[in-house]
Short mmCIF file of C-alpha atoms in Angstrom, two decimals:
data_model
loop_
_atom_site.label_atom_id
_atom_site.label_comp_id
_atom_site.label_asym_id
_atom_site.label_seq_id
_atom_site.Cartn_x
_atom_site.Cartn_y
_atom_site.Cartn_z
CA UNK D 1 0.00 0.00 0.00
CA UNK D 2 1.11 3.56 -0.67
CA UNK D 3 -0.24 6.87 0.59
CA UNK D 4 -0.36 10.26 -1.13
CA UNK D 5 -1.40 13.56 0.47
CA UNK D 6 -2.40 16.60 -1.59
CA UNK D 7 -1.95 19.98 0.14
CA UNK D 8 -2.43 23.56 -1.12
CA UNK D 9 0.43 25.93 -0.24
CA UNK D 10 -1.61 29.10 -0.74
CA UNK D 11 -5.04 30.58 -0.12
CA UNK D 12 -6.79 27.75 -1.97
CA UNK D 13 -7.80 27.30 -5.61
CA UNK D 14 -4.38 25.89 -6.55
CA UNK D 15 -5.32 22.71 -8.43
CA UNK D 16 -5.84 20.10 -5.73
CA UNK D 17 -8.63 18.58 -7.80
CA UNK D 18 -6.59 17.85 -10.91
CA UNK D 19 -3.65 16.71 -8.76
CA UNK D 20 -5.91 14.22 -6.95
CA UNK D 21 -7.30 13.10 -10.30
CA UNK D 22 -3.74 12.64 -11.64
CA UNK D 23 -2.71 10.50 -8.66
CA UNK D 24 -5.93 8.48 -8.48
CA UNK D 25 -5.91 7.47 -12.12
CA UNK D 26 -2.43 5.90 -11.85
CA UNK D 27 -4.13 2.82 -10.38
CA UNK D 28 -7.82 3.66 -10.46
CA UNK D 29 -9.08 0.14 -9.71
CA UNK D 30 -7.15 0.00 -6.43
CA UNK D 31 -7.28 3.61 -5.23
CA UNK D 32 -9.39 5.38 -2.62
CA UNK D 33 -9.68 9.17 -2.34
CA UNK D 34 -9.98 10.37 1.26
CA UNK D 35 -11.34 13.80 2.11
CA UNK D 36 -9.72 14.75 5.43
CA UNK D 37 -10.67 18.43 5.79
CA UNK D 38 -13.25 20.89 4.56
CA UNK D 39 -16.46 19.62 3.10
CA UNK D 40 -19.20 20.72 0.74
CA UNK D 41 -17.75 24.24 0.38
CA UNK D 42 -14.80 23.14 -1.76
CA UNK D 43 -14.65 23.62 -5.51
CA UNK D 44 -12.21 21.18 -7.10
CA UNK D 45 -12.34 21.29 -10.89
CA UNK D 46 -11.48 18.18 -12.89
CA UNK D 47 -11.54 17.70 -16.64
CA UNK D 48 -11.69 14.41 -18.51
CA UNK D 49 -11.70 14.68 -22.28
CA UNK D 50 -14.48 17.19 -23.03
CA UNK D 51 -16.25 16.78 -19.68
CA UNK D 52 -15.44 19.27 -16.93
CA UNK D 53 -16.88 19.32 -13.42
CA UNK D 54 -16.24 21.17 -10.17
CA UNK D 55 -16.53 18.75 -7.24
CA UNK D 56 -17.97 19.83 -3.90
CA UNK D 57 -19.68 16.74 -2.49
CA UNK D 58 -17.62 13.98 -4.11
CA UNK D 59 -13.89 13.31 -4.40
CA UNK D 60 -11.84 14.41 -7.38
CA UNK D 61 -11.13 10.83 -8.46
CA UNK D 62 -14.80 10.26 -9.31
CA UNK D 63 -14.41 10.66 -13.08
CA UNK D 64 -11.89 7.77 -12.96
CA UNK D 65 -14.27 5.50 -11.05
CA UNK D 66 -12.30 5.95 -7.81
CA UNK D 67 -14.43 5.82 -4.62
CA UNK D 68 -14.45 8.70 -2.12
CA UNK D 69 -14.25 8.43 1.66
CA UNK D 70 -15.32 11.40 3.82
CA UNK D 71 -13.64 11.42 7.25
CA UNK D 72 -15.12 12.72 10.49
CA UNK D 73 -13.34 16.07 9.89
CA UNK D 74 -15.63 16.90 6.96
CA UNK D 75 -19.15 18.12 6.28
CA UNK D 76 -22.05 16.82 4.19
CA UNK D 77 -24.85 18.89 2.69
CA UNK D 78 -27.45 16.30 1.59
CA UNK D 79 -29.27 18.61 -0.85
CA UNK D 80 -25.99 19.50 -2.54
CA UNK D 81 -24.99 15.85 -2.79
CA UNK D 82 -28.25 14.94 -4.52
CA UNK D 83 -27.83 17.74 -7.04
CA UNK D 84 -24.18 16.99 -7.79
CA UNK D 85 -24.75 13.26 -8.06
CA UNK D 86 -27.14 13.96 -10.91
CA UNK D 87 -24.40 15.70 -12.89
CA UNK D 88 -21.93 12.82 -12.65
CA UNK D 89 -24.16 9.78 -12.22
CA UNK D 90 -22.92 8.30 -15.53
CA UNK D 91 -19.55 7.81 -13.80
CA UNK D 92 -21.24 5.68 -11.09
CA UNK D 93 -19.88 7.59 -8.06
CA UNK D 94 -19.13 5.54 -4.97
CA UNK D 95 -19.19 7.44 -1.68
CA UNK D 96 -18.49 6.25 1.86
CA UNK D 97 -19.05 8.41 4.95
CA UNK D 98 -17.61 8.17 8.43
CA UNK D 99 -20.58 7.93 10.85
CA UNK D 100 -19.57 11.28 12.41
CA UNK D 101 -19.39 13.37 9.24
CA UNK D 102 -21.02 16.68 10.21
CA UNK D 103 -24.26 17.48 8.38
CA UNK D 104 -24.91 21.02 7.18
CA UNK D 105 -28.50 22.25 7.29
CA UNK D 106 -30.27 25.25 5.75
CA UNK D 107 -30.14 26.82 9.23
CA UNK D 108 -26.33 26.74 9.12
CA UNK D 109 -26.39 28.33 5.68
CA UNK D 110 -28.86 31.02 6.75
CA UNK D 111 -26.75 31.86 9.80
CA UNK D 112 -23.56 31.95 7.71
CA UNK D 113 -25.18 34.29 5.18
CA UNK D 114 -26.62 36.59 7.84
CA UNK D 115 -23.36 36.96 9.76
CA UNK D 116 -21.24 37.27 6.61
CA UNK D 117 -23.38 40.11 5.31
CA UNK D 118 -22.54 42.00 8.48
CA UNK D 119 -18.88 40.96 8.97
CA UNK D 120 -17.63 40.79 5.37
CA UNK D 121 -14.87 38.30 6.26
CA UNK D 122 -14.94 36.64 2.83
CA UNK D 123 -16.78 33.41 3.66
CA UNK D 124 -18.24 31.50 0.71
CA UNK D 125 -21.63 31.56 2.47
CA UNK D 126 -22.56 27.86 2.35
CA UNK D 127 -22.50 27.15 6.08
CA UNK D 128 -19.29 25.14 6.43
CA UNK D 129 -17.73 27.12 9.29
CA UNK D 130 -21.10 27.49 11.00
CA UNK D 131 -21.59 23.71 10.88
CA UNK D 132 -18.21 23.02 12.48
CA UNK D 133 -18.69 25.68 15.18
CA UNK D 134 -22.17 24.36 15.99
CA UNK D 135 -20.87 20.82 16.39
CA UNK D 136 -18.06 22.08 18.61
CA UNK D 137 -20.75 23.74 20.74
CA UNK D 138 -22.42 20.35 21.20
CA UNK D 139 -25.41 20.93 18.90
CA UNK D 140 -24.62 18.06 16.58
CA UNK D 141 -26.06 16.37 13.51
CA UNK D 142 -24.12 13.49 11.98
CA UNK D 143 -24.35 11.39 8.83
CA UNK D 144 -25.46 8.40 10.91
CA UNK D 145 -28.44 10.39 12.20
CA UNK D 146 -30.05 10.80 8.78
CA UNK D 147 -31.53 7.29 8.86
CA UNK D 148 -33.64 8.14 11.94
CA UNK D 149 -36.46 10.51 11.05
CA UNK D 150 -37.62 11.46 14.54
CA UNK D 151 -34.04 12.13 15.68
CA UNK D 152 -33.45 14.21 12.55
CA UNK D 153 -36.63 16.25 13.11
CA UNK D 154 -35.77 16.98 16.74
CA UNK D 155 -32.16 17.87 15.98
CA UNK D 156 -33.25 20.31 13.29
CA UNK D 157 -35.49 22.07 15.83
CA UNK D 158 -32.55 22.23 18.23
CA UNK D 159 -30.30 23.71 15.55
CA UNK D 160 -32.80 26.44 14.67
CA UNK D 161 -33.21 27.25 18.39
CA UNK D 162 -29.43 27.34 18.81
CA UNK D 163 -29.02 29.99 16.11
CA UNK D 164 -31.97 32.03 17.40
CA UNK D 165 -30.32 32.20 20.85
CA UNK D 166 -26.89 32.88 19.38
CA UNK D 167 -28.12 35.78 17.26
CA UNK D 168 -30.25 37.18 20.08
CA UNK D 169 -27.14 37.31 22.27
CA UNK D 170 -25.20 38.91 19.40
CA UNK D 171 -27.42 41.97 19.75
CA UNK D 172 -27.42 42.98 16.08
CA UNK D 173 -31.12 43.06 15.24
CA UNK D 174 -30.53 43.34 11.50
CA UNK D 175 -28.56 40.07 11.51
CA UNK D 176 -31.30 38.19 13.37
CA UNK D 177 -33.94 39.70 11.04
CA UNK D 178 -32.03 38.58 7.96
CA UNK D 179 -31.63 35.06 9.40
CA UNK D 180 -35.37 34.81 10.03
CA UNK D 181 -36.18 36.05 6.53
CA UNK D 182 -34.02 33.35 4.97
CA UNK D 183 -35.36 30.60 7.24
CA UNK D 184 -38.96 31.65 6.54
CA UNK D 185 -38.58 30.44 2.94
CA UNK D 186 -37.01 27.15 3.96
CA UNK D 187 -39.00 23.92 3.52
CA UNK D 188 -38.09 21.79 6.53
CA UNK D 189 -40.02 18.73 5.32
CA UNK D 190 -38.28 18.85 1.94
CA UNK D 191 -34.87 18.93 3.60
CA UNK D 192 -35.79 15.92 5.74
CA UNK D 193 -36.85 14.02 2.61
CA UNK D 194 -33.65 14.99 0.81
CA UNK D 195 -31.53 14.04 3.82
CA UNK D 196 -33.08 10.61 4.13
CA UNK D 197 -33.03 10.20 0.35
CA UNK D 198 -29.31 10.97 0.24
CA UNK D 199 -28.65 7.74 2.14
CA UNK D 200 -29.17 5.94 -1.17
CA UNK D 201 -25.99 7.55 -2.50
CA UNK D 202 -23.49 6.69 0.21
CA UNK D 203 -22.67 3.99 2.71
CA UNK D 204 -21.48 4.52 6.29
CA UNK D 205 -18.33 2.95 7.70
CA UNK D 206 -15.13 3.85 9.51
CA UNK D 207 -11.98 3.99 7.41
CA UNK D 208 -10.46 1.15 9.40
CA UNK D 209 -13.28 -1.12 8.25
CA UNK D 210 -12.68 -0.59 4.53
CA UNK D 211 -9.20 0.70 3.74
CA UNK D 212 -7.38 -2.62 3.46
CA UNK D 213 -9.20 -3.34 0.21
CA UNK D 214 -7.19 -0.59 -1.50
CA UNK D 215 -3.54 -0.26 -2.53
CA UNK D 216 -3.32 3.52 -2.90
CA UNK D 217 -4.81 6.00 -0.43
CA UNK D 218 -5.03 9.52 -1.92
CA UNK D 219 -5.74 12.15 0.75
CA UNK D 220 -7.40 15.14 -0.94
CA UNK D 221 -6.93 18.37 0.98
CA UNK D 222 -9.16 21.43 1.03
CA UNK D 223 -8.54 25.16 0.64
CA UNK D 224 -4.94 26.13 1.51
CA UNK D 225 -2.45 26.34 4.36
CA UNK D 226 -2.66 30.15 4.33
CA UNK D 227 -6.36 29.80 5.26
CA UNK D 228 -5.74 27.26 8.05
CA UNK D 229 -7.49 28.14 11.31
CA UNK D 230 -4.15 28.12 13.15
CA UNK D 231 -1.76 29.33 10.47
CA UNK D 232 -3.87 31.80 8.47
CA UNK D 233 -4.50 35.45 9.32
CA UNK D 234 -7.55 35.76 11.61
CA UNK D 235 -10.43 36.43 11.05
CA UNK D 236 -10.00 35.58 7.36
CA UNK D 237 -9.49 31.86 7.95
CA UNK D 238 -11.44 28.66 7.44
CA UNK D 239 -12.86 26.61 10.33
CA UNK D 240 -10.59 23.72 9.37
CA UNK D 241 -7.07 22.30 9.48
CA UNK D 242 -5.82 22.62 5.92
CA UNK D 243 -2.30 21.37 6.62
CA UNK D 244 -1.56 17.64 6.64
CA UNK D 245 -2.51 17.54 10.36
CA UNK D 246 -5.76 15.59 10.00
CA UNK D 247 -4.31 13.27 7.35
CA UNK D 248 -1.34 12.38 9.53
CA UNK D 249 -3.61 11.66 12.50
CA UNK D 250 -5.77 9.39 10.36
CA UNK D 251 -2.68 7.61 9.03
CA UNK D 252 -1.40 7.06 12.57
CA UNK D 253 -4.54 5.04 13.33
CA UNK D 254 -4.13 2.76 10.28
CA UNK D 255 -1.70 -0.17 10.77
CA UNK D 256 -0.84 -0.45 7.07
CA UNK D 257 -0.35 2.71 5.02
CA UNK D 258 3.07 2.24 3.43
CA UNK D 259 5.33 5.05 2.27
CA UNK D 260 3.97 8.61 2.26
CA UNK D 261 4.28 10.99 -0.69
CA UNK D 262 3.23 14.56 0.00
CA UNK D 263 2.26 16.71 -2.98
CA UNK D 264 2.42 20.45 -2.33
CA UNK D 265 0.34 22.33 -4.93
CA UNK D 266 0.53 25.96 -6.05
CA UNK D 267 -0.58 27.88 -9.10
CA UNK D 268 2.28 29.68 -10.86
CA UNK D 269 0.74 32.91 -9.63
CA UNK D 270 -0.84 34.01 -6.36
CA UNK D 271 -4.62 33.92 -5.91
CA UNK D 272 -7.09 34.81 -3.20
CA UNK D 273 -10.88 34.49 -3.31
CA UNK D 274 -12.29 36.44 -0.39
CA UNK D 275 -11.73 39.64 1.55
CA UNK D 276 -8.63 38.67 3.51
CA UNK D 277 -5.15 40.18 3.15
CA UNK D 278 -3.04 39.22 0.17
CA UNK D 279 0.71 39.61 -0.29
CA UNK D 280 1.57 42.83 -2.12
CA UNK D 281 3.21 41.55 -5.26
CA UNK D 282 2.81 42.83 -8.80
CA UNK D 283 -0.20 42.14 -11.00
CA UNK D 284 -0.08 39.36 -13.58
CA UNK D 285 -1.44 39.16 -17.09
CA UNK D 286 -2.97 35.75 -17.75
CA UNK D 287 -3.96 33.90 -20.91
CA UNK D 288 -5.89 30.65 -21.49
CA UNK D 289 -7.96 31.22 -18.32
CA UNK D 290 -11.40 30.71 -19.87
CA UNK D 291 -11.98 27.61 -17.71
CA UNK D 292 -11.52 29.53 -14.42
CA UNK D 293 -14.03 28.00 -11.99
CA UNK D 294 -13.73 30.68 -9.29
CA UNK D 295 -16.30 33.25 -10.29
CA UNK D 296 -17.35 36.42 -8.49
CA UNK D 297 -20.07 35.79 -5.93
CA UNK D 298 -22.00 37.83 -3.37
CA UNK D 299 -20.05 36.71 -0.33
CA UNK D 300 -16.47 36.15 -1.52
CA UNK D 301 -16.28 38.81 -4.19
CA UNK D 302 -13.88 38.40 -7.10
CA UNK D 303 -10.84 36.15 -7.46
CA UNK D 304 -7.69 38.28 -7.08
CA UNK D 305 -4.40 37.40 -8.73
CA UNK D 306 -0.79 38.57 -8.42
CA UNK D 307 2.80 37.44 -8.85
CA UNK D 308 3.61 34.35 -6.75
CA UNK D 309 5.24 35.16 -3.38
CA UNK D 310 7.90 32.55 -2.55
CA UNK D 311 8.16 33.73 1.05
CA UNK D 312 4.51 32.91 1.65
CA UNK D 313 5.10 29.45 0.19
CA UNK D 314 8.05 28.98 2.56
CA UNK D 315 5.83 30.02 5.48
CA UNK D 316 3.30 27.40 4.40
CA UNK D 317 5.99 24.71 4.13
CA UNK D 318 7.24 25.47 7.64
CA UNK D 319 3.70 25.44 9.01
CA UNK D 320 2.96 22.05 7.49
CA UNK D 321 6.23 20.50 8.65
CA UNK D 322 5.03 20.83 12.25
CA UNK D 323 2.78 17.80 11.69
CA UNK D 324 5.21 15.43 9.97
CA UNK D 325 6.47 13.86 13.20
CA UNK D 326 8.93 11.04 12.72
CA UNK D 327 7.38 9.77 9.51
CA UNK D 328 9.55 9.47 6.42
CA UNK D 329 7.84 11.62 3.82
CA UNK D 330 8.79 12.18 0.20
CA UNK D 331 7.86 15.72 -0.79
CA UNK D 332 6.83 16.74 -4.30
CA UNK D 333 5.98 20.14 -5.78
CA UNK D 334 3.11 20.59 -8.24
CA UNK D 335 2.92 23.90 -10.13
CA UNK D 336 -0.36 24.39 -12.00
CA UNK D 337 -1.77 26.79 -14.59
CA UNK D 338 1.57 27.11 -16.39
CA UNK D 339 -0.28 27.61 -19.67
CA UNK D 340 -1.75 30.82 -18.24
CA UNK D 341 1.63 32.41 -17.47
CA UNK D 342 4.12 31.09 -20.05
CA UNK D 343 6.96 33.28 -18.76
CA UNK D 344 7.00 31.55 -15.35
CA UNK D 345 10.23 29.69 -14.52
CA UNK D 346 9.57 26.69 -12.28
CA UNK D 347 13.29 26.09 -11.79
CA UNK D 348 13.77 29.58 -10.35
CA UNK D 349 10.93 28.97 -7.88
CA UNK D 350 12.43 25.68 -6.67
CA UNK D 351 15.73 27.44 -5.92
CA UNK D 352 14.13 29.78 -3.39
CA UNK D 353 11.89 27.26 -1.61
CA UNK D 354 13.18 25.85 1.68
CA UNK D 355 12.40 22.23 0.87
CA UNK D 356 14.12 19.30 -0.81
CA UNK D 357 11.64 17.94 -3.34
CA UNK D 358 11.68 14.36 -4.58
CA UNK D 359 10.20 15.59 -7.84
CA UNK D 360 8.49 18.54 -9.50
CA UNK D 361 5.38 18.33 -11.70
CA UNK D 362 3.91 21.00 -13.93
CA UNK D 363 0.32 21.29 -15.17
CA UNK D 364 -0.58 23.06 -18.40
CA UNK D 365 -4.38 22.75 -18.57
CA UNK D 366 -7.45 21.86 -16.46
CA UNK D 367 -6.94 18.23 -17.54
CA UNK D 368 -4.45 16.17 -15.54
CA UNK D 369 -3.25 14.54 -18.76
CA UNK D 370 -1.17 17.71 -19.22
CA UNK D 371 0.96 16.93 -16.13
CA UNK D 372 4.67 16.80 -16.95
CA UNK D 373 7.74 16.03 -14.89
CA UNK D 374 9.96 19.10 -14.72
#
């Protein structure tokens, strides 16, 4: 068995999806993609021939027939899963959930939207951070709960009550009013039907119960190290560990995982989608970017771009190294979107990064078939 971990060195949007796709397809029949952070808020774009899809509720190996496992560190939005499954059902997606995957509800989304309108922190507005915070507060809803209608109904009432109390204590009447306006249009019975219906599309098991049937574990990260809740710049951070921290903890609990290859991913230019601070480097002029999946939206705003900042990448590398422990890890660098900035010199970047890489890969399109060893 071998293990690969895919990590974003920046603020997200680097190409973790196509990197996961590239790794998974090397031995698709014997691979398993493991989501170990984030959840339904991710947007990992994968292209296969003329078909292109941005994954949020399934792993980025899906187009290759590779199953996805969601760990207990992730979230599930049942309505989103049902919708996305319809787009890729011809690829026969296989999805397995840890029993304690955190379920996002319309109440979490409404709260996220209401607070984000007031705070303007750059959240994507789909309730991921709210879901994690709610679970940490003890108001929980898990994947395993969706099979039990009465439990689901009662927990949804508790979640709505939790946010009502939270917003009342917040004291900003306009935020509470907005939350109530959004919730007023929400069909609770429809969400219950969708939640219970989503059980058709995934099975529930712990990773320890299933992993030995696979020869290659591909850990697909989310967002980027510079958005990590410990290593990013507060308050413009995600409610997640985006380093290899969760992956390494999961690996520690598995008796047989083999050698570890860690793939650090970065675009050849700097990006940030959201309102947080961004390193002050020069602007870039891009070409061949018509497939850009990160579009302007109400909560995050526009995708910003600039010249890549090697010092930020070095900060990310140092931050991730904290979690390597005594494991022997082979480190690789993946530089994506090279077709968009033809003047970029990968060799010059490698010289200024404080890391010894086993290998360097370059990507020249949204399709992982363009990956080349540099």
